[in-house]
XYZ file of C-alpha atoms in Angstrom:
692
model
C 42.059 -9.163 -169.298
C 44.336 -8.918 -172.294
C 47.726 -7.735 -173.394
C 48.191 -4.053 -174.010
C 46.255 -2.914 -177.065
C 47.973 -3.834 -180.308
C 50.743 -5.807 -178.605
C 51.273 -9.554 -178.295
C 50.881 -10.969 -174.817
C 53.908 -11.804 -172.699
C 53.413 -15.403 -171.548
C 55.528 -16.414 -168.567
C 56.382 -19.811 -167.062
C 55.297 -20.490 -163.485
C 56.956 -23.669 -162.312
C 56.571 -22.728 -158.649
C 54.583 -20.293 -156.475
C 57.630 -18.024 -156.258
C 57.999 -17.985 -160.038
C 54.294 -17.179 -160.326
C 54.732 -14.220 -157.989
C 57.635 -12.997 -160.111
C 55.565 -13.237 -163.288
C 52.576 -11.455 -161.752
C 54.518 -8.615 -160.162
C 56.743 -7.986 -163.194
C 53.888 -7.558 -165.631
C 53.230 -10.826 -167.474
C 49.990 -10.854 -169.458
C 49.515 -14.598 -169.020
C 51.134 -17.510 -167.210
C 51.285 -21.222 -167.841
C 51.799 -23.925 -165.257
C 50.963 -27.530 -164.453
C 49.274 -29.305 -161.587
C 50.673 -32.367 -159.868
C 51.267 -34.591 -162.910
C 50.086 -34.874 -166.524
C 52.224 -31.946 -167.646
C 55.498 -31.665 -169.532
C 57.516 -30.413 -166.537
C 56.624 -32.974 -163.909
C 59.840 -32.259 -161.969
C 58.873 -28.619 -161.479
C 57.345 -27.675 -158.123
C 54.004 -27.163 -159.883
C 50.642 -26.507 -158.216
C 47.897 -28.672 -156.768
C 44.348 -29.260 -157.896
C 43.239 -28.311 -154.388
C 44.635 -24.784 -154.706
C 44.072 -24.291 -158.441
C 40.963 -22.126 -158.056
C 42.704 -19.768 -155.634
C 45.728 -19.502 -157.934
C 43.499 -18.649 -160.895
C 41.687 -16.049 -158.769
C 44.965 -14.339 -157.867
C 45.954 -14.158 -161.514
C 42.612 -12.892 -162.743
C 42.546 -10.125 -160.129
C 45.832 -8.885 -161.590
C 44.643 -9.045 -165.192
C 46.680 -12.151 -165.993
C 45.345 -15.119 -167.951
C 46.025 -18.699 -166.868
C 46.865 -21.521 -169.256
C 46.976 -24.945 -167.628
C 49.464 -27.430 -169.057
C 48.163 -30.963 -169.526
C 50.674 -31.407 -172.317
C 51.893 -34.985 -172.193
C 50.802 -38.135 -173.954
C 48.411 -39.965 -171.663
C 48.380 -43.693 -170.961
C 45.086 -45.549 -170.891
C 45.051 -45.995 -167.128
C 45.552 -42.240 -166.642
C 42.273 -41.219 -168.276
C 40.445 -40.995 -164.881
C 43.241 -38.767 -163.592
C 42.944 -36.618 -166.704
C 39.200 -36.285 -166.141
C 39.752 -35.071 -162.567
C 42.320 -32.514 -163.693
C 40.105 -31.307 -166.545
C 37.095 -30.961 -164.260
C 39.146 -28.964 -161.754
C 40.446 -26.726 -164.553
C 36.897 -26.030 -165.712
C 35.668 -25.355 -162.173
C 38.564 -22.952 -161.564
C 37.858 -21.110 -164.810
C 41.315 -21.344 -166.388
C 41.529 -19.441 -169.645
C 42.797 -22.346 -171.755
C 44.328 -25.808 -171.533
C 47.554 -26.661 -173.374
C 47.531 -30.230 -174.707
C 49.736 -32.542 -176.741
C 47.643 -35.712 -176.845
C 45.052 -35.950 -179.633
C 42.913 -38.161 -177.417
C 42.996 -35.650 -174.594
C 41.910 -32.943 -177.029
C 38.975 -35.098 -178.143
C 37.931 -35.722 -174.515
C 38.035 -32.013 -173.689
C 36.094 -31.089 -176.814
C 33.380 -33.555 -175.832
C 33.263 -32.962 -172.065
C 34.087 -29.230 -172.010
C 33.297 -27.820 -175.457
C 33.677 -24.206 -174.306
C 37.171 -24.666 -172.867
C 39.733 -23.135 -175.282
C 42.411 -25.590 -176.407
C 45.990 -24.607 -177.174
C 48.083 -27.053 -179.196
C 51.410 -27.662 -177.482
C 54.609 -27.221 -179.466
C 54.947 -30.996 -178.967
C 52.202 -31.458 -181.558
C 54.896 -30.620 -184.142
C 53.192 -27.772 -185.982
C 55.780 -26.136 -188.199
C 53.765 -25.165 -191.282
C 50.349 -23.761 -192.177
C 49.020 -27.182 -193.180
C 49.627 -28.517 -189.686
C 47.875 -25.537 -188.151
C 44.828 -26.063 -190.360
C 44.662 -29.727 -189.397
C 44.569 -28.857 -185.694
C 42.100 -26.056 -186.284
C 39.703 -28.667 -187.644
C 40.065 -30.513 -184.322
C 38.819 -27.508 -182.364
C 42.078 -25.859 -181.289
C 41.996 -22.086 -180.956
C 45.758 -21.521 -180.650
C 48.880 -23.302 -181.831
C 52.340 -23.086 -180.294
C 54.684 -23.129 -183.272
C 57.855 -25.207 -183.341
C 60.897 -23.404 -181.937
C 62.812 -24.151 -185.131
C 60.625 -21.947 -187.349
C 62.127 -19.042 -189.250
C 60.584 -15.595 -189.420
C 59.018 -16.429 -192.791
C 57.693 -19.787 -191.591
C 56.018 -18.202 -188.574
C 54.406 -15.647 -190.864
C 53.166 -18.426 -193.156
C 51.579 -20.271 -190.228
C 49.880 -17.099 -188.984
C 48.631 -16.230 -192.475
C 47.451 -19.763 -193.205
C 45.038 -20.181 -190.293
C 42.513 -18.199 -188.323
C 43.946 -19.652 -185.105
C 46.095 -17.625 -182.758
C 49.818 -18.332 -183.127
C 52.109 -18.461 -180.115
C 55.888 -18.483 -180.510
C 58.799 -18.904 -178.130
C 60.664 -15.669 -177.516
C 63.225 -16.809 -174.946
C 64.563 -19.966 -173.297
C 66.060 -23.361 -173.920
C 66.268 -25.018 -177.319
C 65.951 -28.778 -177.497
C 68.175 -30.532 -180.003
C 65.150 -32.403 -181.298
C 61.954 -30.968 -182.641
C 59.599 -31.078 -179.640
C 57.426 -34.169 -179.481
C 59.862 -36.084 -181.692
C 62.538 -37.008 -179.143
C 62.746 -40.524 -177.732
C 66.367 -40.402 -176.551
C 65.607 -40.083 -172.838
C 62.891 -42.742 -172.865
C 64.869 -45.305 -174.873
C 68.054 -44.787 -172.846
C 66.463 -44.540 -169.416
C 62.639 -44.839 -169.570
C 62.270 -41.130 -168.740
C 60.100 -39.816 -171.539
C 60.137 -36.222 -172.737
C 56.656 -36.834 -174.133
C 55.609 -37.722 -170.585
C 57.241 -34.745 -168.872
C 60.266 -36.511 -167.392
C 63.107 -35.890 -169.856
C 66.480 -36.570 -168.220
C 68.268 -34.359 -170.809
C 70.910 -36.890 -171.881
C 71.479 -34.634 -174.906
C 73.342 -32.187 -172.659
C 76.047 -34.798 -172.020
C 79.373 -34.872 -173.858
C 78.424 -36.289 -177.263
C 81.086 -35.497 -179.870
C 81.062 -34.987 -183.645
C 84.238 -34.461 -185.629
C 86.150 -33.955 -182.384
C 83.768 -31.240 -181.157
C 82.061 -31.837 -177.831
C 78.461 -31.325 -176.719
C 77.232 -32.022 -180.226
C 73.618 -32.413 -179.078
C 73.428 -29.254 -176.962
C 72.118 -25.977 -178.347
C 72.391 -22.496 -176.892
C 69.309 -20.931 -175.397
C 67.314 -18.826 -177.821
C 66.421 -15.195 -177.325
C 64.344 -13.027 -179.631
C 63.528 -10.439 -176.980
C 65.428 -7.719 -178.812
C 63.446 -8.630 -181.942
C 59.925 -8.701 -180.555
C 58.767 -6.140 -183.097
C 59.784 -8.506 -185.904
C 57.954 -11.329 -184.187
C 54.895 -9.153 -183.866
C 54.958 -8.419 -187.612
C 54.759 -12.150 -188.395
C 51.279 -12.238 -186.836
C 52.323 -13.933 -183.603
C 49.903 -13.013 -180.790
C 51.744 -14.487 -177.816
C 55.425 -14.354 -176.822
C 56.225 -17.445 -174.801
C 59.089 -17.567 -172.329
C 60.379 -21.095 -171.741
C 61.482 -22.094 -168.250
C 59.147 -23.817 -165.810
C 62.203 -25.417 -164.215
C 63.921 -22.045 -163.761
C 64.203 -19.902 -160.644
C 61.928 -16.871 -160.066
C 64.764 -14.408 -160.776
C 64.946 -15.812 -164.312
C 61.206 -15.311 -164.772
C 61.401 -11.762 -163.432
C 64.308 -10.888 -165.722
C 62.703 -12.373 -168.842
C 59.284 -10.778 -168.280
C 60.844 -7.400 -167.509
C 63.031 -7.602 -170.615
C 60.042 -8.468 -172.815
C 58.005 -5.604 -171.387
C 60.862 -3.191 -172.009
C 61.358 -4.363 -175.597
C 57.645 -4.042 -176.370
C 57.684 -0.527 -174.935
C 60.513 0.436 -177.283
C 63.072 0.525 -174.480
C 66.409 -1.286 -174.294
C 66.013 -4.599 -172.428
C 68.599 -5.650 -169.861
C 70.040 -8.595 -171.781
C 73.207 -8.741 -169.698
C 71.304 -9.589 -166.520
C 69.181 -12.071 -168.423
C 72.277 -13.724 -169.854
C 73.874 -13.838 -166.420
C 70.923 -15.442 -164.639
C 70.877 -18.315 -167.161
C 72.404 -19.051 -170.535
C 74.386 -21.684 -172.351
C 77.390 -19.914 -173.872
C 75.122 -16.946 -174.566
C 72.016 -16.802 -176.757
C 71.165 -17.539 -180.374
C 68.562 -16.329 -182.841
C 69.801 -18.656 -185.571
C 66.578 -20.491 -186.362
C 64.630 -17.242 -186.683
C 67.047 -16.042 -189.367
C 67.363 -19.459 -191.015
C 71.002 -19.675 -189.908
C 71.349 -23.356 -189.026
C 75.037 -23.950 -188.374
C 77.556 -24.515 -185.592
C 76.786 -21.090 -184.072
C 73.564 -22.602 -182.692
C 75.458 -24.999 -180.438
C 76.504 -24.289 -176.869
C 76.455 -25.717 -173.363
C 76.399 -24.571 -169.769
C 79.933 -23.737 -168.684
C 81.443 -22.719 -165.348
C 81.369 -19.025 -166.172
C 77.679 -19.299 -167.091
C 76.956 -20.709 -163.642
C 79.050 -18.232 -161.647
C 77.653 -15.235 -163.548
C 74.296 -15.663 -161.820
C 75.670 -14.821 -158.374
C 76.211 -11.195 -159.324
C 72.646 -10.489 -160.481
C 70.325 -12.561 -158.292
C 69.864 -9.876 -155.659
C 69.205 -7.221 -158.266
C 66.665 -9.401 -160.042
C 64.947 -10.393 -156.816
C 64.240 -6.709 -156.236
C 62.054 -6.742 -159.351
C 59.410 -8.779 -157.555
C 60.283 -8.881 -153.845
C 58.332 -5.712 -152.956
C 54.634 -5.907 -153.947
C 54.477 -2.101 -153.869
C 56.674 -2.069 -156.974
C 54.493 -4.387 -159.001
C 53.548 -3.523 -162.557
C 50.002 -2.149 -162.406
C 48.334 -3.698 -165.433
C 44.672 -2.984 -164.713
C 43.512 0.479 -165.670
C 40.578 1.970 -163.732
C 38.370 5.038 -163.827
C 37.133 6.496 -160.542
C 34.097 8.670 -159.898
C 34.061 10.345 -156.468
C 31.111 12.260 -155.032
C 30.843 14.213 -151.787
C 27.627 15.991 -150.718
C 26.443 17.472 -147.433
C 24.638 15.042 -145.164
C 25.373 11.963 -147.284
C 28.172 9.357 -147.173
C 31.042 9.954 -149.584
C 30.606 7.785 -152.664
C 33.132 6.138 -154.970
C 32.537 4.053 -158.075
C 35.374 2.259 -159.873
C 35.204 0.940 -163.433
C 38.052 -1.259 -164.687
C 39.330 -1.867 -168.223
C 37.386 -5.142 -168.452
C 34.007 -3.570 -167.672
C 33.792 -4.538 -164.003
C 32.181 -1.853 -161.851
C 31.937 -1.522 -158.057
C 30.627 1.106 -155.670
C 31.462 1.949 -152.066
C 30.249 4.414 -149.450
C 32.400 6.083 -146.825
C 32.170 8.644 -144.058
C 29.815 11.637 -144.119
C 31.783 14.835 -144.875
C 31.924 17.677 -142.370
C 31.663 21.415 -142.836
C 35.133 22.770 -143.560
C 36.633 24.910 -140.807
C 39.626 26.183 -142.739
C 40.589 24.123 -145.822
C 37.796 22.336 -147.737
C 38.404 19.179 -149.732
C 38.733 20.049 -153.393
C 39.069 17.766 -156.465
C 42.873 18.028 -156.498
C 43.199 16.879 -152.869
C 40.715 14.055 -153.478
C 42.608 12.862 -156.564
C 45.864 12.646 -154.623
C 44.264 10.211 -152.161
C 42.341 8.266 -154.818
C 45.453 7.642 -156.925
C 47.456 6.049 -154.119
C 47.090 2.533 -155.550
C 50.629 1.284 -154.900
C 50.742 -2.372 -153.906
C 47.658 -3.146 -156.005
C 47.291 -4.208 -159.664
C 45.439 -0.981 -160.449
C 46.533 2.288 -161.987
C 44.131 5.207 -162.166
C 43.637 6.433 -165.713
C 40.901 8.974 -165.007
C 39.142 10.519 -162.004
C 35.883 12.415 -161.925
C 35.101 14.392 -158.775
C 31.784 15.936 -157.832
C 32.305 17.806 -154.545
C 29.899 20.279 -153.001
C 31.651 23.453 -151.783
C 32.510 24.036 -148.152
C 32.926 20.380 -147.189
C 35.884 18.520 -145.761
C 36.695 14.799 -145.659
C 40.011 13.679 -144.109
C 42.503 12.012 -146.445
C 42.344 8.942 -144.187
C 38.623 8.593 -144.943
C 39.201 8.884 -148.694
C 41.995 6.313 -148.429
C 39.679 3.923 -146.586
C 36.979 4.459 -149.209
C 39.473 3.715 -151.988
C 40.692 0.549 -150.251
C 37.115 -0.624 -149.732
C 36.213 -0.085 -153.396
C 39.361 -1.802 -154.706
C 38.803 -4.755 -152.367
C 35.342 -5.128 -153.877
C 36.896 -4.894 -157.334
C 39.371 -7.625 -156.373
C 36.442 -9.792 -155.353
C 34.567 -9.162 -158.571
C 37.580 -9.699 -160.832
C 38.552 -12.857 -158.986
C 35.051 -14.366 -158.930
C 35.055 -17.869 -160.443
C 34.095 -18.091 -164.102
C 33.615 -21.831 -164.382
C 33.415 -23.647 -167.694
C 30.777 -26.340 -167.969
C 32.205 -29.843 -167.669
C 30.132 -32.944 -168.349
C 31.887 -36.087 -167.129
C 29.015 -38.201 -168.457
C 30.015 -37.217 -172.004
C 33.078 -39.472 -171.761
C 32.586 -42.442 -174.058
C 34.249 -45.784 -174.708
C 36.239 -45.641 -177.942
C 35.201 -48.247 -180.518
C 37.317 -51.237 -181.371
C 37.908 -52.940 -184.690
C 38.095 -56.674 -185.476
C 41.540 -58.149 -184.949
C 43.434 -59.832 -187.772
C 44.187 -63.505 -187.041
C 47.833 -62.880 -187.935
C 49.597 -59.513 -188.151
C 50.400 -58.287 -191.623
C 53.939 -57.148 -192.394
C 54.741 -53.489 -193.142
C 58.239 -52.501 -194.238
C 59.800 -49.047 -194.286
C 63.008 -48.427 -196.245
C 65.439 -45.517 -196.564
C 66.887 -46.572 -199.929
C 65.301 -48.243 -202.996
C 68.337 -50.555 -203.148
C 67.017 -52.240 -199.992
C 63.872 -53.356 -201.831
C 63.727 -56.945 -203.117
C 61.197 -59.118 -204.906
C 60.873 -61.246 -201.783
C 60.052 -58.143 -199.756
C 57.385 -57.104 -202.251
C 55.846 -60.556 -201.990
C 55.906 -60.814 -198.215
C 54.979 -57.270 -197.192
C 51.466 -55.852 -197.247
C 52.892 -52.329 -197.439
C 56.319 -51.015 -198.462
C 57.136 -47.390 -197.615
C 59.897 -45.312 -199.182
C 60.653 -41.591 -198.899
C 58.760 -39.607 -201.517
C 61.757 -38.825 -203.734
C 63.195 -42.325 -203.366
C 59.869 -43.820 -204.418
C 59.738 -41.522 -207.432
C 63.270 -42.566 -208.410
C 62.236 -46.211 -208.177
C 59.100 -45.773 -210.268
C 60.887 -43.742 -212.914
C 63.598 -46.390 -213.195
C 61.659 -49.644 -212.832
C 58.225 -51.136 -212.876
C 58.048 -52.923 -209.530
C 55.499 -55.660 -209.068
C 52.434 -54.968 -206.895
C 52.465 -51.135 -207.149
C 49.368 -51.137 -204.935
C 51.642 -52.040 -202.033
C 53.886 -49.003 -202.418
C 53.549 -46.154 -199.931
C 55.005 -42.638 -200.058
C 56.710 -41.726 -196.812
C 56.065 -38.015 -196.372
C 58.802 -35.933 -194.739
C 58.958 -36.165 -190.976
C 59.401 -32.388 -190.898
C 58.535 -29.941 -193.679
C 59.334 -26.367 -192.723
C 59.305 -25.335 -196.362
C 59.180 -27.023 -199.772
C 55.436 -27.685 -199.689
C 55.084 -26.802 -203.371
C 57.795 -29.273 -204.329
C 56.196 -31.993 -202.221
C 52.796 -31.375 -203.759
C 54.295 -31.680 -207.237
C 55.944 -34.969 -206.227
C 52.683 -36.323 -204.860
C 50.945 -35.394 -208.108
C 53.495 -37.453 -209.998
C 53.113 -40.371 -207.604
C 49.368 -40.333 -208.111
C 50.057 -40.506 -211.823
C 52.084 -43.678 -211.243
C 49.134 -45.196 -209.406
C 50.520 -44.861 -205.866
C 47.569 -44.736 -203.455
C 49.203 -44.843 -200.026
C 50.998 -42.205 -197.944
C 52.611 -42.509 -194.505
C 52.098 -39.440 -192.302
C 53.745 -38.593 -188.982
C 52.606 -35.054 -188.216
C 49.491 -32.887 -188.695
C 50.895 -31.012 -191.675
C 51.771 -34.189 -193.560
C 48.285 -35.544 -192.911
C 46.723 -32.358 -194.292
C 48.796 -32.485 -197.490
C 48.199 -36.200 -198.056
C 44.476 -35.742 -197.508
C 44.411 -32.915 -200.057
C 45.531 -35.432 -202.706
C 43.230 -38.242 -201.663
C 45.889 -40.695 -200.479
C 45.048 -43.600 -198.204
C 46.868 -42.429 -195.080
C 48.881 -44.614 -192.725
C 49.638 -43.097 -189.323
C 53.242 -43.363 -188.146
C 54.540 -43.906 -184.605
C 55.570 -40.243 -184.506
C 51.926 -39.268 -183.972
C 52.540 -40.587 -180.432
C 49.279 -42.495 -179.986
C 49.351 -43.975 -176.470
C 45.654 -44.387 -175.630
C 42.400 -45.473 -177.259
C 41.020 -41.926 -177.401
C 44.069 -40.790 -179.361
C 43.680 -43.697 -181.766
C 40.070 -42.729 -182.410
C 40.881 -39.032 -182.806
C 43.721 -39.737 -185.240
C 41.554 -42.181 -187.166
C 39.214 -39.226 -187.590
C 41.880 -37.606 -189.790
C 41.067 -40.281 -192.344
C 43.797 -42.782 -191.446
C 43.317 -46.321 -192.696
C 45.670 -47.733 -190.046
C 47.904 -46.513 -187.216
C 51.333 -47.501 -185.921
C 51.366 -46.910 -182.172
C 53.984 -44.967 -180.238
C 57.446 -46.463 -179.725
C 56.956 -45.684 -176.033
C 54.205 -48.248 -175.428
C 54.883 -51.687 -174.052
C 53.521 -54.680 -175.956
C 50.849 -55.253 -173.323
C 49.726 -51.624 -173.330
C 49.688 -51.489 -177.124
C 47.756 -54.763 -177.379
C 45.094 -53.505 -174.967
C 44.586 -50.241 -176.834
C 41.304 -50.022 -178.769
C 41.228 -48.519 -182.228
C 38.582 -48.121 -184.930
C 41.299 -48.706 -187.550
C 43.929 -51.478 -187.705
C 46.841 -50.776 -185.364
C 50.338 -52.107 -185.205
C 53.762 -51.794 -183.584
C 57.349 -51.434 -184.717
C 59.274 -54.660 -184.085
C 62.558 -54.071 -185.896
C 64.905 -51.217 -186.618
C 67.301 -48.610 -185.345
C 64.692 -46.408 -183.774
C 64.907 -42.678 -184.529
C 65.865 -41.105 -181.207
C 65.718 -37.502 -182.393
C 64.443 -35.477 -185.322
C 66.713 -32.468 -185.819
C 66.728 -29.359 -187.961
C 70.242 -28.524 -186.804
C 72.209 -31.605 -187.869
C 75.293 -31.981 -185.635
C 77.185 -33.932 -188.290
C 76.578 -31.193 -190.856
C 77.593 -28.522 -188.331
C 80.833 -30.112 -187.104
C 81.822 -32.652 -189.757
C 80.274 -31.458 -192.981
C 78.039 -33.137 -195.545
C 80.961 -34.279 -197.717
C 82.587 -36.283 -194.916
C 79.148 -37.518 -193.868
C 78.610 -38.995 -197.353
C 81.986 -40.675 -197.034
C 80.885 -42.526 -193.912
C 81.482 -40.117 -191.032
C 77.739 -39.854 -190.405
C 77.692 -40.408 -186.663
C 78.213 -38.821 -183.291
C 79.823 -40.553 -180.325
C 78.795 -40.659 -176.678
C 81.142 -40.623 -173.686
C 81.381 -44.435 -173.739
C 82.445 -44.515 -177.382
C 79.086 -45.706 -178.748
C 78.285 -44.412 -182.230
C 74.870 -42.943 -183.017
C 74.292 -42.700 -186.760
C 72.445 -39.856 -188.424
C 70.352 -39.944 -191.560
C 68.760 -37.243 -193.721
C 66.347 -39.538 -195.525
C 62.973 -38.104 -194.495
C 63.364 -34.358 -194.885
C 65.351 -33.809 -191.706
C 68.243 -35.262 -189.755
C 67.467 -38.292 -187.619
C 69.618 -39.649 -184.819
C 69.406 -43.438 -184.789
C 69.747 -45.846 -181.890
C 73.056 -47.740 -182.142
C 71.360 -51.085 -181.488
C 68.414 -52.300 -183.538
C 65.141 -53.302 -181.974
C 64.785 -57.049 -182.570
C 61.854 -59.407 -181.980
C 62.225 -62.149 -184.615
C 63.057 -64.670 -181.879
C 59.747 -63.897 -180.134
C 57.277 -63.951 -182.984
C 54.725 -65.776 -180.862
C 54.494 -62.687 -178.630
C 53.418 -60.418 -181.487
C 49.893 -61.739 -181.740
C 46.943 -59.437 -181.203
C 48.122 -56.762 -183.642
C 46.852 -56.038 -187.123
C 50.337 -55.422 -188.450
C 53.963 -55.212 -187.382
C 56.510 -52.892 -188.936
C 60.167 -53.395 -189.859
C 62.184 -50.178 -190.264
C 65.348 -50.513 -192.335
C 67.845 -47.643 -192.176
C 71.585 -48.388 -192.354
C 71.141 -52.052 -193.361
C 72.556 -53.354 -196.640
C 70.241 -55.148 -199.108
C 71.672 -58.450 -197.857
C 70.953 -57.467 -194.253
C 67.388 -56.574 -195.191
C 66.838 -59.924 -196.892
C 68.241 -61.850 -193.921
C 66.176 -59.941 -191.370
C 63.031 -60.283 -193.474
C 63.447 -64.059 -193.486
C 64.039 -64.030 -189.741
C 60.660 -62.349 -189.260
C 59.044 -64.817 -191.610
C 60.431 -68.024 -190.127
C 61.914 -66.919 -186.803
C 65.581 -66.333 -186.096
C 68.175 -64.813 -183.848
C 70.050 -61.530 -184.144
C 73.698 -61.765 -185.198
C 74.863 -58.879 -183.041
C 73.855 -56.608 -180.152
C 70.193 -55.681 -180.097
C 67.535 -54.190 -177.851
C 63.909 -54.882 -177.032
C 63.329 -51.139 -176.893
C 60.420 -50.290 -174.639
C 58.290 -53.265 -175.628
C 58.697 -54.847 -172.184
C 59.028 -51.647 -170.163
C 56.764 -48.896 -168.946
C 57.983 -45.371 -169.566
C 57.831 -43.050 -166.583
């Protein structure tokens, strides 16, 4: 069961049974959906574990692969639930599981080694180095970041033997997937946990322009041939929260484009868009043309096309017949009519029918038999070839041939839909190892600017991290004390510029720098290539002990846990390497390739101090470009210096300085050394909350 020869598969969302029907009947090659919970669209209708096997059977009969989404970060107490879902997926014979959590991937590799793993786009793979890192973990496919250009997708495909999947149509998040904490920090509804409340779609403004955090939907459907040339093997349609008419329109448009026909983009735009579509990222055009939001005319446009689009999937007799078959029909005197059917996947069935009679007037000939045999409307099958062996002078009514055909195809349905379970060994689950706890947490400090660094900070901190270029500037200008404490903060996102980064790291090694902070798979791969001692950042989203162990397997010497963990949950997490938490700073709420300040205000005004966007209540959210991308910062800093006694049980705590002046940094550092109170508004972040 595969896409048409030489073409990438069309992968459709199935957020509900009706959407699944639309995908199946309109010709999708594969579908992806979640069950109950533990998937990144938990508000979709989804499917149940109880009916998973039957759903997979229906898809397999129609030549459609099934990818099950378990693509959220998993909390420790959810591991038993994950095991049940994984066991059900293996029993049902799904074709792959899509995951985000490194710990979940490790569990599946151990308990179900033959289950293919697809790396969710939330694993932040945007370069070939990231793909290679995940390939070493046992992934067979990677879903590339939506923000990739044509050339970047080609580089990922060329740089790994894994399959590469890319989004071809659907919503664009403002943040790089997996790197958004806006919804969880503002309302405990985590995008990394499948419950994003989409606060970005609200009326944030930049330079007087509204909806500064809302992008148009993307569409590359008219450019599928270009996508195919990059080496992409799967065209993914976003939209598990969308109605079935949207799924039908998108799948039909993709099929038309791949066939060299003109897709119906007007209907697709009418059923759902945000001020139209964009292909800006694909072309490397990152400017204000990317931005858009859902307006009244976008909503009302759908009314005129819903009936038309429903017709694409409402009548099963009009379904796209994806499964090619060959039929061999035989009719001899005194013996039952015989039909064998061979499908494109090698399945073969046989059936016997009525005994033919001597013809009185008009005998059954091959042409008449073929007419009856090819009546496969309402089934997934289309007849590619028929062979007829008919003795002369015999007659078999068309109704008997029809019955024989139906009997054979029913048997073929049964054979194609037979369970193909994957072995699952629950006993292979292990208890991750722990490491000895430090009696008192060490202090790690991360800076944006070398001017924030002081002698006192160098004395007090066990590790001081600066962006790569900022650290080089510091070392070329000064000779700071304790160079062994200095750490190179690799870019949060590195779509291109790998050669420049490698040259910078070479120079840092020459200065004796041994440490590198990494927050995504690609950064870890590059740092490992140069032999740095790697420090895992919170952006790796470690939320359970299995993830900590899997990430430690990259060669990390310590790991900062996810911002989305409470203190209690983080303290209970086991890790084979020292682990810590962030206890101060304006937390990065988003990591963005399309900077709204650059788009609507301009870099010159940003450098002059207009480096913020404003929400509907007048609160300012600052942006920074310090780590190779634009970051949206929380207006209020996380502060815990007045509760130092509650930070025990960790190996280190981290202070993140962003917009603070050198004097601010010195004052806050002393507060965390001796205890102190915050001079202004602050937040406890999620340290005393549980994200949903």
